[in-house]
Tab-separated table of C-alpha atoms and ligand atoms in Angstrom:
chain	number	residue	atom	x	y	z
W	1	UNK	CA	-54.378	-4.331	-14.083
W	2	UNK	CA	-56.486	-2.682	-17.117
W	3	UNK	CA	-58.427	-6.237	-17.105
W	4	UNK	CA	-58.881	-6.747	-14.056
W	5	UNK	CA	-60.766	-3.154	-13.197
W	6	UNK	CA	-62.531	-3.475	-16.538
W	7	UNK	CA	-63.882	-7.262	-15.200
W	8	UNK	CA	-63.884	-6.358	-11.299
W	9	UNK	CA	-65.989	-3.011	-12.310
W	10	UNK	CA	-68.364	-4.507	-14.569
W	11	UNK	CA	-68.973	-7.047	-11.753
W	12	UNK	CA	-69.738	-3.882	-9.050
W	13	UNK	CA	-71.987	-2.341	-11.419
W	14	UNK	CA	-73.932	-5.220	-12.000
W	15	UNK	CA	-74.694	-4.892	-7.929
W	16	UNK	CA	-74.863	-8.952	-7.835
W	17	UNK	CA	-71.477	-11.008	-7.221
W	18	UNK	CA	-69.001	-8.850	-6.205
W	19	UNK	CA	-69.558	-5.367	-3.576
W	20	UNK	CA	-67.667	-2.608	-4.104
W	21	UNK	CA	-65.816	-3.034	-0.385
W	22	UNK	CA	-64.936	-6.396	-1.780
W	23	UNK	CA	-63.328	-5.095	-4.735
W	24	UNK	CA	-61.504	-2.181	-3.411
W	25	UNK	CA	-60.175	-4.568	-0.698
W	26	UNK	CA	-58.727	-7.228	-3.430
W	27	UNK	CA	-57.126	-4.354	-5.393
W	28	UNK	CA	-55.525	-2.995	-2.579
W	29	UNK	CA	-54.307	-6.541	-1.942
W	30	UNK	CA	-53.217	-7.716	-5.590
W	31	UNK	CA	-51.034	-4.303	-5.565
W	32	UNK	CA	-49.165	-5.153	-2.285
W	33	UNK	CA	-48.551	-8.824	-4.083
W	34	UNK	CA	-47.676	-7.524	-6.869
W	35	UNK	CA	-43.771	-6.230	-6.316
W	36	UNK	CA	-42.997	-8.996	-4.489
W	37	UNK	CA	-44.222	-11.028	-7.360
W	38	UNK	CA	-41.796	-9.399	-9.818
W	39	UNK	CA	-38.937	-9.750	-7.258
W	40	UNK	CA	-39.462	-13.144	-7.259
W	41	UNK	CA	-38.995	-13.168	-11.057
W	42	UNK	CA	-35.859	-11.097	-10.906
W	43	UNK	CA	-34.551	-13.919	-8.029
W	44	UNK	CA	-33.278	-16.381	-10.228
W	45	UNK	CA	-31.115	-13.609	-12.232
W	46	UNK	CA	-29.891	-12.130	-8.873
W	47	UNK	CA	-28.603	-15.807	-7.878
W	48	UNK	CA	-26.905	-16.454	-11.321
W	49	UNK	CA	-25.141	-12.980	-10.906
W	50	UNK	CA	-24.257	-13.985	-7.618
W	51	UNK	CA	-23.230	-17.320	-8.250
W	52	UNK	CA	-20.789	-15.844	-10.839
W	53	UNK	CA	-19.181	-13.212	-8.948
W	54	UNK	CA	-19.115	-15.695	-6.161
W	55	UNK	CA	-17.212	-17.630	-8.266
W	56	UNK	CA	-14.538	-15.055	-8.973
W	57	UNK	CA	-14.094	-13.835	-5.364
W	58	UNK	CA	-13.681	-17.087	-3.960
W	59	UNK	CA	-10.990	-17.860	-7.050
W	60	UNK	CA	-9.138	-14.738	-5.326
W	61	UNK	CA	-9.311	-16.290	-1.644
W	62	UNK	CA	-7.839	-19.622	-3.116
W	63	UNK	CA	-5.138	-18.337	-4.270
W	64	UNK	CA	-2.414	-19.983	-2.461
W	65	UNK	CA	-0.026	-17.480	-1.219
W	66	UNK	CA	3.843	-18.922	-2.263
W	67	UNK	CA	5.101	-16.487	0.926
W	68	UNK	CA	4.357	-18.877	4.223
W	69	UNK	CA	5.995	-19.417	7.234
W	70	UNK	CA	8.295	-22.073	6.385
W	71	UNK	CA	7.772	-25.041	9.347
W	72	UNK	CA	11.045	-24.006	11.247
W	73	UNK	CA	10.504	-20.599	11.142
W	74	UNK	CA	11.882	-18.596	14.713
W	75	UNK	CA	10.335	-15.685	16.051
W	76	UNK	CA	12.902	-12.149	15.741
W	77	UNK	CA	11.909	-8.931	17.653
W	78	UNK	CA	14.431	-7.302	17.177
W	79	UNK	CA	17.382	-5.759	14.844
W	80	UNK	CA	20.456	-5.553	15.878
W	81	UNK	CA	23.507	-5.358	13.432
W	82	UNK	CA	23.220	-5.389	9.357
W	83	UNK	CA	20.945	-6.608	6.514
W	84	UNK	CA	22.892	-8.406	3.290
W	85	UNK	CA	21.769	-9.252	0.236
W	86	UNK	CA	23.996	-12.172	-0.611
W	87	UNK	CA	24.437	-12.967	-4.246
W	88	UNK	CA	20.589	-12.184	-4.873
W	89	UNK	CA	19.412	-13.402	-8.250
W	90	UNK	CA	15.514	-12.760	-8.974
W	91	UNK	CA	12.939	-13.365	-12.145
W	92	UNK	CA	9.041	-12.613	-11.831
W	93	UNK	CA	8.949	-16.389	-13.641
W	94	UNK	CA	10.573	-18.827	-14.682
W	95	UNK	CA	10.346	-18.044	-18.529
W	96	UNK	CA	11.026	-14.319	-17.582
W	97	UNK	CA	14.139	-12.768	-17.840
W	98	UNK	CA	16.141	-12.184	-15.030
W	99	UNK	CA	15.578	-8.715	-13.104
W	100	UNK	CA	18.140	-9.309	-10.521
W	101	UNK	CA	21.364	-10.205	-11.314
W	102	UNK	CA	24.130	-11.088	-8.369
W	103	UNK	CA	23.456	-8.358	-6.272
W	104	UNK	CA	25.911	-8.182	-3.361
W	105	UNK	CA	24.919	-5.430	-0.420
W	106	UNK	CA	25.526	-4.896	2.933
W	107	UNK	CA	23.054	-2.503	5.042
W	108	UNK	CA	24.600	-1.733	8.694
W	109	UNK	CA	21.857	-0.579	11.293
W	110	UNK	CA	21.296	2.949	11.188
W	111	UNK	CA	22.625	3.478	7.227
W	112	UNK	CA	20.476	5.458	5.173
W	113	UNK	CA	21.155	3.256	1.819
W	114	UNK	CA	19.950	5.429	-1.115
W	115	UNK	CA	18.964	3.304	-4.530
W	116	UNK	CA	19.243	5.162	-7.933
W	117	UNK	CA	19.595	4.152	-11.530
W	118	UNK	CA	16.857	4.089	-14.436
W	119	UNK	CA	13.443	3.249	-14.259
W	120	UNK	CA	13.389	-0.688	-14.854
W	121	UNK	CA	16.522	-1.248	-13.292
W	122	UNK	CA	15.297	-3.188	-10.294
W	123	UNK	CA	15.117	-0.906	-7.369
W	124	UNK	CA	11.454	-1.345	-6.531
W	125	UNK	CA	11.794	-5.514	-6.922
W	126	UNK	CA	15.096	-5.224	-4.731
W	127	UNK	CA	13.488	-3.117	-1.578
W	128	UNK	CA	10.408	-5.965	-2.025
W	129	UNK	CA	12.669	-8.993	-1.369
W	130	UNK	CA	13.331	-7.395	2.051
W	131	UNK	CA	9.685	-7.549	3.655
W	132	UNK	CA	9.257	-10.970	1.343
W	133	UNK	CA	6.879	-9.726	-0.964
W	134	UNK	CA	8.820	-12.312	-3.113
W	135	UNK	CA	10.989	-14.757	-2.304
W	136	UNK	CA	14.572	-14.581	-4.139
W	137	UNK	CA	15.074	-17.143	-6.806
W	138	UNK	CA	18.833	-17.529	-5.778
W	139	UNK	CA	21.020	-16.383	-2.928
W	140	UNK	CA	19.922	-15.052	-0.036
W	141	UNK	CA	18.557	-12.004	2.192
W	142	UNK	CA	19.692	-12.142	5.600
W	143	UNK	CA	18.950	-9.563	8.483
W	144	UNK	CA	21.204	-10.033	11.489
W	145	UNK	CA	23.050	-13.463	9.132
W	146	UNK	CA	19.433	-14.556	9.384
W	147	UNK	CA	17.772	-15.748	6.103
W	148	UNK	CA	14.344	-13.785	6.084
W	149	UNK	CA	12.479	-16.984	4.479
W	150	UNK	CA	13.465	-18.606	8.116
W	151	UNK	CA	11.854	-15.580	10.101
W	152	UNK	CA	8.336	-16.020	10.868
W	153	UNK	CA	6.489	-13.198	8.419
W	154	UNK	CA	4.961	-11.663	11.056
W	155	UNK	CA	7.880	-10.719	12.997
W	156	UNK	CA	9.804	-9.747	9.654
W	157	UNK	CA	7.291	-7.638	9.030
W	158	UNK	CA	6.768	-6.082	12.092
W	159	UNK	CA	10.283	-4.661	11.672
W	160	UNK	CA	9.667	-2.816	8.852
W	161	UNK	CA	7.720	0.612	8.115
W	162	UNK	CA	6.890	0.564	4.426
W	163	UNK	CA	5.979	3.828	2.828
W	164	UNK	CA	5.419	3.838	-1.002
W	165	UNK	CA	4.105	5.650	-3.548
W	166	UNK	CA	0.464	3.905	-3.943
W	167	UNK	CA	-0.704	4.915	-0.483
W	168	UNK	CA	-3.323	2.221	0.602
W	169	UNK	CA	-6.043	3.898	2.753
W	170	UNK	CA	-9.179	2.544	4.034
W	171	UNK	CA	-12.990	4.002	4.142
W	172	UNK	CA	-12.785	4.959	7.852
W	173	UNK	CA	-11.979	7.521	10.239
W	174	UNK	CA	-8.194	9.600	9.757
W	175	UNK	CA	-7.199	8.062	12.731
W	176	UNK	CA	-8.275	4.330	12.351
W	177	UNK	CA	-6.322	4.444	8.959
W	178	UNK	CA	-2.990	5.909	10.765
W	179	UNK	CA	-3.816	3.362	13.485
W	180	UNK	CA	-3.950	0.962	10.892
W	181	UNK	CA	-6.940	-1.210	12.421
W	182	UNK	CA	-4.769	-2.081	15.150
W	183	UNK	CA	-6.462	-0.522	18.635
W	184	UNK	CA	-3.451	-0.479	20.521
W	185	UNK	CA	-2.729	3.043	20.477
W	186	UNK	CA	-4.167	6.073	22.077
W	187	UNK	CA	-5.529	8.870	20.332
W	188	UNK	CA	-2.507	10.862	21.716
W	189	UNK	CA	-0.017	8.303	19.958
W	190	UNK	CA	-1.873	8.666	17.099
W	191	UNK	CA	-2.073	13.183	17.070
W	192	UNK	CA	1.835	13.109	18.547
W	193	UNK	CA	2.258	10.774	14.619
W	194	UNK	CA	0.323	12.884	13.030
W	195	UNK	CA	2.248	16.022	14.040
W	196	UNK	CA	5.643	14.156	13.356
W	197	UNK	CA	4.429	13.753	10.022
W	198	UNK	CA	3.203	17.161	8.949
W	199	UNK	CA	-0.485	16.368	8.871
W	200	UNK	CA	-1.652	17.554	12.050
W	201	UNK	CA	-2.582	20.827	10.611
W	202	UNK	CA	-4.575	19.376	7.884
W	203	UNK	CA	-6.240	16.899	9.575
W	204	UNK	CA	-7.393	19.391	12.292
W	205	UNK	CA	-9.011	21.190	9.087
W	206	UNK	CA	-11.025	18.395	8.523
W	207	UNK	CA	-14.756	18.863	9.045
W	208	UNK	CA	-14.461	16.298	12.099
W	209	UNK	CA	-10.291	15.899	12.995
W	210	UNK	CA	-8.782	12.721	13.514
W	211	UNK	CA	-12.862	11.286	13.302
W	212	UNK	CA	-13.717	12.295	9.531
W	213	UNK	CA	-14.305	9.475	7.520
W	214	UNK	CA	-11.827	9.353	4.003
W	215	UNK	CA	-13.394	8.082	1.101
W	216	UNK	CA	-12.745	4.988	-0.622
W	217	UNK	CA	-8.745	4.916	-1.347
W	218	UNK	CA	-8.703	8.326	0.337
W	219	UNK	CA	-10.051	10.166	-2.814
W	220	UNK	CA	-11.119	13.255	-0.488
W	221	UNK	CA	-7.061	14.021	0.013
W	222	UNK	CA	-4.292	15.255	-2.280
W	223	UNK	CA	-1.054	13.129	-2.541
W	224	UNK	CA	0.961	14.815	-0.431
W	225	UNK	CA	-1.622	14.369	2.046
W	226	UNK	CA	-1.897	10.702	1.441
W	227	UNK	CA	1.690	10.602	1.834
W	228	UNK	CA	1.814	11.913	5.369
W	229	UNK	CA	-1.050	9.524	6.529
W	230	UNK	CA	1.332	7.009	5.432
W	231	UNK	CA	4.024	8.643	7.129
W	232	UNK	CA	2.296	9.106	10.311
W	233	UNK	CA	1.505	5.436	10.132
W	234	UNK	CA	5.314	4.343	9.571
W	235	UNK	CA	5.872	6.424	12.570
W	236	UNK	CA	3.216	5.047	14.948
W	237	UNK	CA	4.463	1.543	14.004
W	238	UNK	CA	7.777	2.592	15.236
W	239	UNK	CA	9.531	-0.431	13.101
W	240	UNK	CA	13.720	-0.468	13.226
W	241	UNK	CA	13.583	-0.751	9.036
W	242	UNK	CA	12.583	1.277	6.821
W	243	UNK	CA	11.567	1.575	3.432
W	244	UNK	CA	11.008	4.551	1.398
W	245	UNK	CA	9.545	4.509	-2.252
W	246	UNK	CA	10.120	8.271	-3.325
W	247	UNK	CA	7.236	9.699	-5.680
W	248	UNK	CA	8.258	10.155	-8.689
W	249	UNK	CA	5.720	12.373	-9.527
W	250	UNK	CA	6.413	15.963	-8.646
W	251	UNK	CA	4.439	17.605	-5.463
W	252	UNK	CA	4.055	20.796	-5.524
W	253	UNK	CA	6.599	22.420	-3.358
W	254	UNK	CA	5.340	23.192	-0.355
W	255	UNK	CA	4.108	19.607	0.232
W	256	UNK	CA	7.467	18.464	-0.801
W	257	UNK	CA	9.009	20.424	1.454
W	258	UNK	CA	6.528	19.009	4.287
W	259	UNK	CA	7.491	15.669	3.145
W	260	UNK	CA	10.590	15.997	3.108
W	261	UNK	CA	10.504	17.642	6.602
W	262	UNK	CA	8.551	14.593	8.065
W	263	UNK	CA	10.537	11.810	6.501
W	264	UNK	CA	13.613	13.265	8.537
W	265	UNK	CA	11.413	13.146	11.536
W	266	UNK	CA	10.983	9.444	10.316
W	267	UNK	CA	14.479	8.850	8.963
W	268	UNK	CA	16.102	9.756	12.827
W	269	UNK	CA	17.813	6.402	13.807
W	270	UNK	CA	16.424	4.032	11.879
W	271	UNK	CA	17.567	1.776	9.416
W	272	UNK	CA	16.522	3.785	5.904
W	273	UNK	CA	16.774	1.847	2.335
W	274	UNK	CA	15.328	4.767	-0.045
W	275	UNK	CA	14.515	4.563	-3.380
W	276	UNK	CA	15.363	7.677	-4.702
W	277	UNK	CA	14.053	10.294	-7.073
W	278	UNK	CA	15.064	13.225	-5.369
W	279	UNK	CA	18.332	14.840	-5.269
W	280	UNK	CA	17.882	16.021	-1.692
W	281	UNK	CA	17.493	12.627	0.129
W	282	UNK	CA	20.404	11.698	-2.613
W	283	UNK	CA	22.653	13.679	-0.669
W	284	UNK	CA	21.341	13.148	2.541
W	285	UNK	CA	22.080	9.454	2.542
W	286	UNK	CA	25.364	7.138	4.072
W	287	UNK	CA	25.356	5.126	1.016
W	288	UNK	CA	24.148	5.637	-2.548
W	289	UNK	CA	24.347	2.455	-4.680
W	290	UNK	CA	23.251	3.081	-8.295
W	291	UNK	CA	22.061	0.030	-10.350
W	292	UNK	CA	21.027	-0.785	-13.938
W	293	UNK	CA	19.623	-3.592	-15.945
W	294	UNK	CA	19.378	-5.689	-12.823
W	295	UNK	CA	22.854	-5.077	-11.175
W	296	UNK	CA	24.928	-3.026	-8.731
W	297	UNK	CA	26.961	-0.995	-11.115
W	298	UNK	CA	29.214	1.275	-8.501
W	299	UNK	CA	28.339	2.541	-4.849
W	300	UNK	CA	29.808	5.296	-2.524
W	301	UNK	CA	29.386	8.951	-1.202
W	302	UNK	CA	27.561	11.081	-3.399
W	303	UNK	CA	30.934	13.069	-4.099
W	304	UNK	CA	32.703	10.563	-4.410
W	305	UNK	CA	30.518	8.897	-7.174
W	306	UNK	CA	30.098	12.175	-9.013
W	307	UNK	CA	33.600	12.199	-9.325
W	308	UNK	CA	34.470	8.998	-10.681
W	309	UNK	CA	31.135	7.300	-12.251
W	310	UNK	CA	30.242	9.406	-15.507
W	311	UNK	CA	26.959	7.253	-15.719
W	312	UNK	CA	25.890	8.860	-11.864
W	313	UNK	CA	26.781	12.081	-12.736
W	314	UNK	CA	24.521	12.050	-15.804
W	315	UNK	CA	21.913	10.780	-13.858
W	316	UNK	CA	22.189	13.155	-11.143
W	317	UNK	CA	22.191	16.151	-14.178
W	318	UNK	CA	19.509	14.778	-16.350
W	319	UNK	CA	16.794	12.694	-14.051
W	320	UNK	CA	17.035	13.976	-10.949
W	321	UNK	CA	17.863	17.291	-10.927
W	322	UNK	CA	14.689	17.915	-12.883
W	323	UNK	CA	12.623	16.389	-10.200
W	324	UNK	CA	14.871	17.267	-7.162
W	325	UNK	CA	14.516	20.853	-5.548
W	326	UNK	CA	18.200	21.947	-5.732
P	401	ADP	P1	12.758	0.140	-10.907
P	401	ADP	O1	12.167	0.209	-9.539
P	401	ADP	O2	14.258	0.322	-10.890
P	401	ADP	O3	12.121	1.053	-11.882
P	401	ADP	P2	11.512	-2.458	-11.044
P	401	ADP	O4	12.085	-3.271	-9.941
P	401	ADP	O5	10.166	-1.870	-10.857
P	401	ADP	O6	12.566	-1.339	-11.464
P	401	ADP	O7	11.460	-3.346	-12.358
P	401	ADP	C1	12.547	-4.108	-12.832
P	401	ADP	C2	12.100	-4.976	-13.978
P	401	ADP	O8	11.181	-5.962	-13.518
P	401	ADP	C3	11.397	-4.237	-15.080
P	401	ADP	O9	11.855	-4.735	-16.308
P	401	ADP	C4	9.933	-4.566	-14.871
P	401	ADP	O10	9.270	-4.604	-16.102
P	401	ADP	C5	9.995	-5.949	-14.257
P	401	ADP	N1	8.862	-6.178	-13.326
P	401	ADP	C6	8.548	-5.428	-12.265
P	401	ADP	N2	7.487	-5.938	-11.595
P	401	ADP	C7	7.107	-7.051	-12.274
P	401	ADP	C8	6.081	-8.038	-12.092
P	401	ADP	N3	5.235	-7.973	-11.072
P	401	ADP	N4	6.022	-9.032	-12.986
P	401	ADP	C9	6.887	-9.113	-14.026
P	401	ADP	N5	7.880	-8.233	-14.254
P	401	ADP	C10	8.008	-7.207	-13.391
């Protein structure tokens, strides 16, 4: 720029090629010129950044997905009597050790089925074989004496409310992300959820209600308040089956107690499998099975386990009666 004022200006002053409106004129154009000019210098590096993330996010969509609808699959709408694991043997891989390890278990409709035992001992990958999050290596999950892999995914899924720990929540509106995208309910569905749930009161706090936008991964919330979102949600879906992943991180009470309060709401005849951390829903359940390293190790009432299974009763004493409220 330097050189060309220093040449264009010596030019002007000697009054013969070049007028001053002339040079003012090409200056104001070689400026405009000039950031697209760079741009076009930075292109090349956009593209190869491009081309390279492009790369990796297609990688991602290729993934094939193992869990398909097999080519016989039937259509199911409805539940109507029991789920059963049958002899269920599952590894993450082949060269992995096994993490389930002949589990036998029969769910009747309506049970509340409580799952408790040390961390690692295969609750989590047990409640996942249900929606077919993986497919069991051997055996066999059944709902009604129908194996799940021969239920087309979308129906098994649409029988099932899942509400876990990591709450998933998208950048949009409170009530798009209990709606969960789908448009089928009204906003009065979605408030009479919300209320069910314990979050009406919060969300009504919001700067705009049910319209305020939540940030990425709903960073604007606390847990507990994530948690009833994804409580609300189960209870819009209205699914037969549900399955509860407790927190095992402790709320602080009064949210627990909300919780707590709208998971009953939630609970009310349905079909519950709950993987437990707290010694309230413990107690509150049909069934409690406890497991370790991969297998059913004894299952009954809570009394009746405290009185004969020395393993439960430690449990009960040392894990969750630190975390539980009572
Ligand atoms: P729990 O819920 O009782 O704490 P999990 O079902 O989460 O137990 O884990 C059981 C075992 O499976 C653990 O040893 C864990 O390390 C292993 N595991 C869990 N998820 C995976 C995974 N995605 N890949 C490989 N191993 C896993």
């Amino acid at each position: 720029m330097a050189s060309v004022l220093w040449f264009g200006g010596q030019l002007v002053l000697a009054g013969r090629l070049l007028s001053a409106e002339d040079f003012i004129r090409f200056l104001a154009i070689l400026f405009s010129v000039m950031e697209p000019i760079k741009s076009l210098g930075n292109l090349n590096n956009n593209i190869q950044i491009a081309l390279a993330s492009g790369q990796r996010i297609f990688a991602v969509l290729d993934t094939p997905n193992p869990i398909a609808d097999s080519p016989g699959a039937i259509s199911k709408k409805d539940f109507r009597r029991d789920i059963e694991f049958r002899n269920v043997w599952f590894r993450y891989g082949e060269s992995l050790d096994w993490v389930l390890r002949g589990i036998d278990l029969r769910i009747a409709r309506e049970q509340k089925v409580a799952l408790v035992g040390p961390s690692g001992a295969g609750k989590t990958t047990l409640a996942s074989l249900l929606p077919r999050f993986y497919d069991v290596t051997r055996g066999a999950v059944c709902i009604d004496g129908q194996d799940v892999r021969g239920i087309r995914l979308q129906d098994l899924r649409r029988l099932m409310g899942i509400v876990t720990q990591e709450v998933i929540l998208f950048n949009d509106t409170v009530a798009r992300n209990i709606a969960y995208g789908s448009r089928e309910f009204t906003l009065e569905q979605i408030e009479e959820a919300a209320r069910l749930a314990n979050a009406l009161e919060f969300i009504q706090q919001l700067p705009e209600g049910f319209q305020t936008v939540i940030g990425e991964r709903g960073v604007r919330l606390s847990g507990g308040q994530r948690q009833r979102l994804a409580i609300a949600r189960a209870i819009l879906k209205n699914p037969p089956i549900l399955i509860f992943d407790e927190a095992t991180s402790s709320l602080d009470s009064e949210s627990e107690r909300l919780i707590q309060q709208a998971m009953e709401n939630l609970m009310r005849r349905r079909t519950v499998l709950i993987i437990a951390h707290r010694l309230a829903s413990i107690i509150h359940s049909d069934l409690i099975v406890l497991m370790d390293d991969g297998q059913i190790l004894d299952m009954g009432s809570h009394e009746a386990l405290l009185e004969r299974n020395a393993q439960y009763r430690n449990l009960c004493r040392l894990q969750l009666a630190g975390a539980g409220e009572e």
